XYZ file of C-alpha atoms in Angstrom:
197
model
C 0.000 0.000 0.000
C 2.467 2.590 -1.242
C 0.130 5.346 -2.434
C -2.503 7.194 -0.436
C -5.978 5.703 -0.752
C -8.678 8.012 -2.150
C -12.147 8.288 -0.619
C -13.504 6.099 -3.427
C -10.701 3.587 -2.866
C -11.467 3.488 0.841
C -15.174 3.007 0.109
C -14.266 0.058 -2.133
C -12.014 -1.415 0.588
C -14.844 -1.171 3.152
C -17.251 -2.785 0.680
C -14.727 -5.573 0.027
C -14.359 -6.193 3.777
C -18.119 -6.447 4.123
C -18.306 -8.864 1.179
C -15.406 -10.972 2.498
C -17.226 -11.318 5.834
C -20.486 -12.228 4.131
C -19.383 -14.389 1.177
C -15.712 -15.168 1.791
C -12.969 -13.880 -0.504
C -13.609 -16.384 -3.299
C -17.360 -15.723 -3.188
C -16.873 -11.959 -3.444
C -16.873 -11.091 -7.124
C -15.770 -7.678 -8.329
C -19.384 -7.125 -9.475
C -20.716 -7.677 -5.943
C -18.006 -5.463 -4.424
C -18.655 -2.664 -6.961
C -22.387 -2.824 -6.230
C -21.802 -2.773 -2.457
C -19.420 0.209 -2.882
C -22.048 1.959 -5.038
C -19.552 2.389 -7.849
C -18.892 0.931 -11.282
C -16.713 -2.030 -12.136
C -14.399 0.139 -14.317
C -13.922 2.519 -11.353
C -13.124 -0.433 -9.117
C -10.526 -1.730 -11.606
C -9.022 1.743 -12.044
C -8.333 1.835 -8.286
C -7.350 -1.826 -7.870
C -6.186 -3.544 -11.052
C -7.348 -7.029 -10.075
C -9.174 -9.028 -7.432
C -5.797 -10.120 -6.016
C -4.584 -6.518 -5.757
C -7.784 -5.519 -3.974
C -7.299 -8.410 -1.525
C -3.725 -7.272 -0.821
C -4.883 -3.687 -0.274
C -7.615 -4.830 2.136
C -5.049 -6.858 4.088
C -2.617 -3.945 4.247
C -5.375 -1.483 5.127
C -6.375 -3.589 8.141
C -2.794 -4.021 9.314
C -1.950 -0.339 8.950
C -5.209 1.338 9.997
C -6.929 -1.024 12.398
C -3.876 -1.506 14.598
C -1.934 1.731 14.175
C -3.557 3.228 17.288
C -2.104 0.535 19.561
C 0.983 2.482 20.556
C 3.015 1.088 23.429
C 5.300 3.451 25.303
C 7.086 2.624 28.537
C 5.874 4.803 31.436
C 8.031 4.741 34.593
C 5.171 5.705 36.927
C 2.851 2.868 35.828
C 3.147 -0.781 36.878
C 4.733 -2.697 34.002
C 2.198 -5.522 34.250
C -0.633 -2.977 33.927
C 1.038 -1.366 30.904
C 1.212 -4.683 29.049
C -2.244 -5.834 30.143
C -3.836 -2.599 28.899
C -1.910 -2.749 25.616
C -2.851 -6.349 24.854
C -6.421 -5.797 26.063
C -6.882 -3.035 23.457
C -5.539 -5.337 20.733
C -7.744 -8.182 21.919
C -10.904 -6.071 22.110
C -10.300 -4.905 18.527
C -9.334 -8.358 17.240
C -12.042 -10.594 18.644
C -15.218 -8.709 17.788
C -17.570 -10.912 15.748
C -17.161 -8.791 12.615
C -13.366 -8.784 12.785
C -13.206 -12.534 13.447
C -15.376 -13.240 10.396
C -13.153 -10.989 8.301
C -9.895 -12.473 9.664
C -11.117 -15.991 8.984
C -11.941 -15.117 5.369
C -8.562 -13.431 4.919
C -6.740 -16.350 6.521
C -8.505 -18.918 4.323
C -7.594 -16.940 1.207
C -3.990 -16.481 2.328
C -3.648 -20.229 2.921
C -5.352 -20.964 -0.418
C -2.761 -18.779 -2.118
C 0.017 -20.636 -0.311
C 1.326 -17.493 1.364
C 2.575 -16.923 4.865
C -0.289 -15.956 7.184
C 0.247 -12.413 8.448
C -0.913 -11.363 11.867
C -2.157 -7.962 12.937
C 0.476 -5.276 13.128
C 3.275 -7.809 12.496
C 6.686 -6.171 12.847
C 5.259 -2.886 14.165
C 3.818 -4.615 17.234
C 7.017 -6.586 17.742
C 9.217 -3.481 17.343
C 7.096 -1.534 19.831
C 7.349 -4.380 22.333
C 11.108 -4.598 21.858
C 11.487 -0.834 22.407
C 9.225 -1.046 25.474
C 11.364 -3.871 26.922
C 14.577 -1.922 26.178
C 13.151 1.109 28.012
C 12.128 -1.065 30.988
C 15.682 -2.493 31.077
C 17.172 1.047 30.999
C 14.827 2.029 33.843
C 16.235 -0.865 35.901
C 12.911 -2.710 36.078
C 13.571 -5.683 33.771
C 16.642 -7.884 33.457
C 16.672 -8.949 29.787
C 19.710 -9.557 27.586
C 17.997 -10.388 24.283
C 15.162 -7.880 23.913
C 14.302 -8.979 20.367
C 13.719 -12.623 21.341
C 11.849 -11.602 24.498
C 9.510 -9.350 22.482
C 8.936 -12.145 19.956
C 8.203 -14.679 22.724
C 5.839 -12.316 24.557
C 3.901 -11.679 21.359
C 3.874 -15.413 20.541
C 2.507 -16.155 24.027
C -0.262 -13.570 23.574
C -1.226 -14.796 20.111
C -0.990 -18.467 21.032
C -2.973 -18.078 24.244
C -5.617 -15.568 23.120
C -5.740 -14.688 19.408
C -5.296 -18.029 17.615
C -7.734 -20.041 19.816
C -10.367 -17.335 19.241
C -9.655 -17.111 15.522
C -9.894 -20.882 15.117
C -13.085 -21.069 17.201
C -11.439 -23.266 19.850
C -12.050 -20.894 22.742
C -13.906 -17.683 23.484
C -12.806 -15.067 25.975
C -15.814 -13.103 27.269
C -15.038 -9.415 27.738
C -15.482 -9.592 31.523
C -12.800 -12.321 31.873
C -10.143 -11.011 29.461
C -8.337 -8.654 31.818
C -7.926 -11.246 34.587
C -6.690 -13.917 32.173
C -4.273 -11.482 30.526
C -2.920 -10.432 33.932
C -2.204 -14.061 34.888
C -0.463 -14.835 31.593
C 1.593 -11.636 31.539
C 2.595 -11.976 35.208
C 3.848 -15.511 34.607
C 5.903 -14.265 31.639
C 7.238 -11.003 33.131
C 7.812 -11.919 36.810
C 10.979 -14.010 36.154
C 12.397 -11.046 34.181
C 11.939 -8.470 36.958
C 15.076 -7.057 38.563
C 15.271 -8.582 42.031
């Protein structure tokens, strides 16, 4: 997604998301998407040259726009467990709504069908933010971590493996009123051994 999306392009992306949720990616023809976007097929093709390009733009749009507001910055005055719990809770609340789950499942099925690597929300941005957060906590004398990159990767893998993937695959649901407590337990068990004694 190199160039800025126009209002019409964004309208088409939203229509495509709606269609993907309703019919799946394969069941969403360019005709249906154009109709849902209240535009013409030639206009759709002038913005996105093919169905595959539209799919890629939808994927990138979600990764860039849906998760760009999940900034994580280390704050000395706030308990580090609370900082992580609140950060992951925001991601979880955004990720596991019914509409987003339906959309993610459609995107995941199409990505697997294409034989591509399945991307997760925010990918390297989330990991980089976590790594920077851990580095700042180390500098503040709160955490004792030598390899911040691996620790960030493992923390993110724990979160996705414990909360995102089971929800996405329909194995487990996490009601809103239980999420915070479960996140606190998981994050405490991960972070406590890393605290400076």
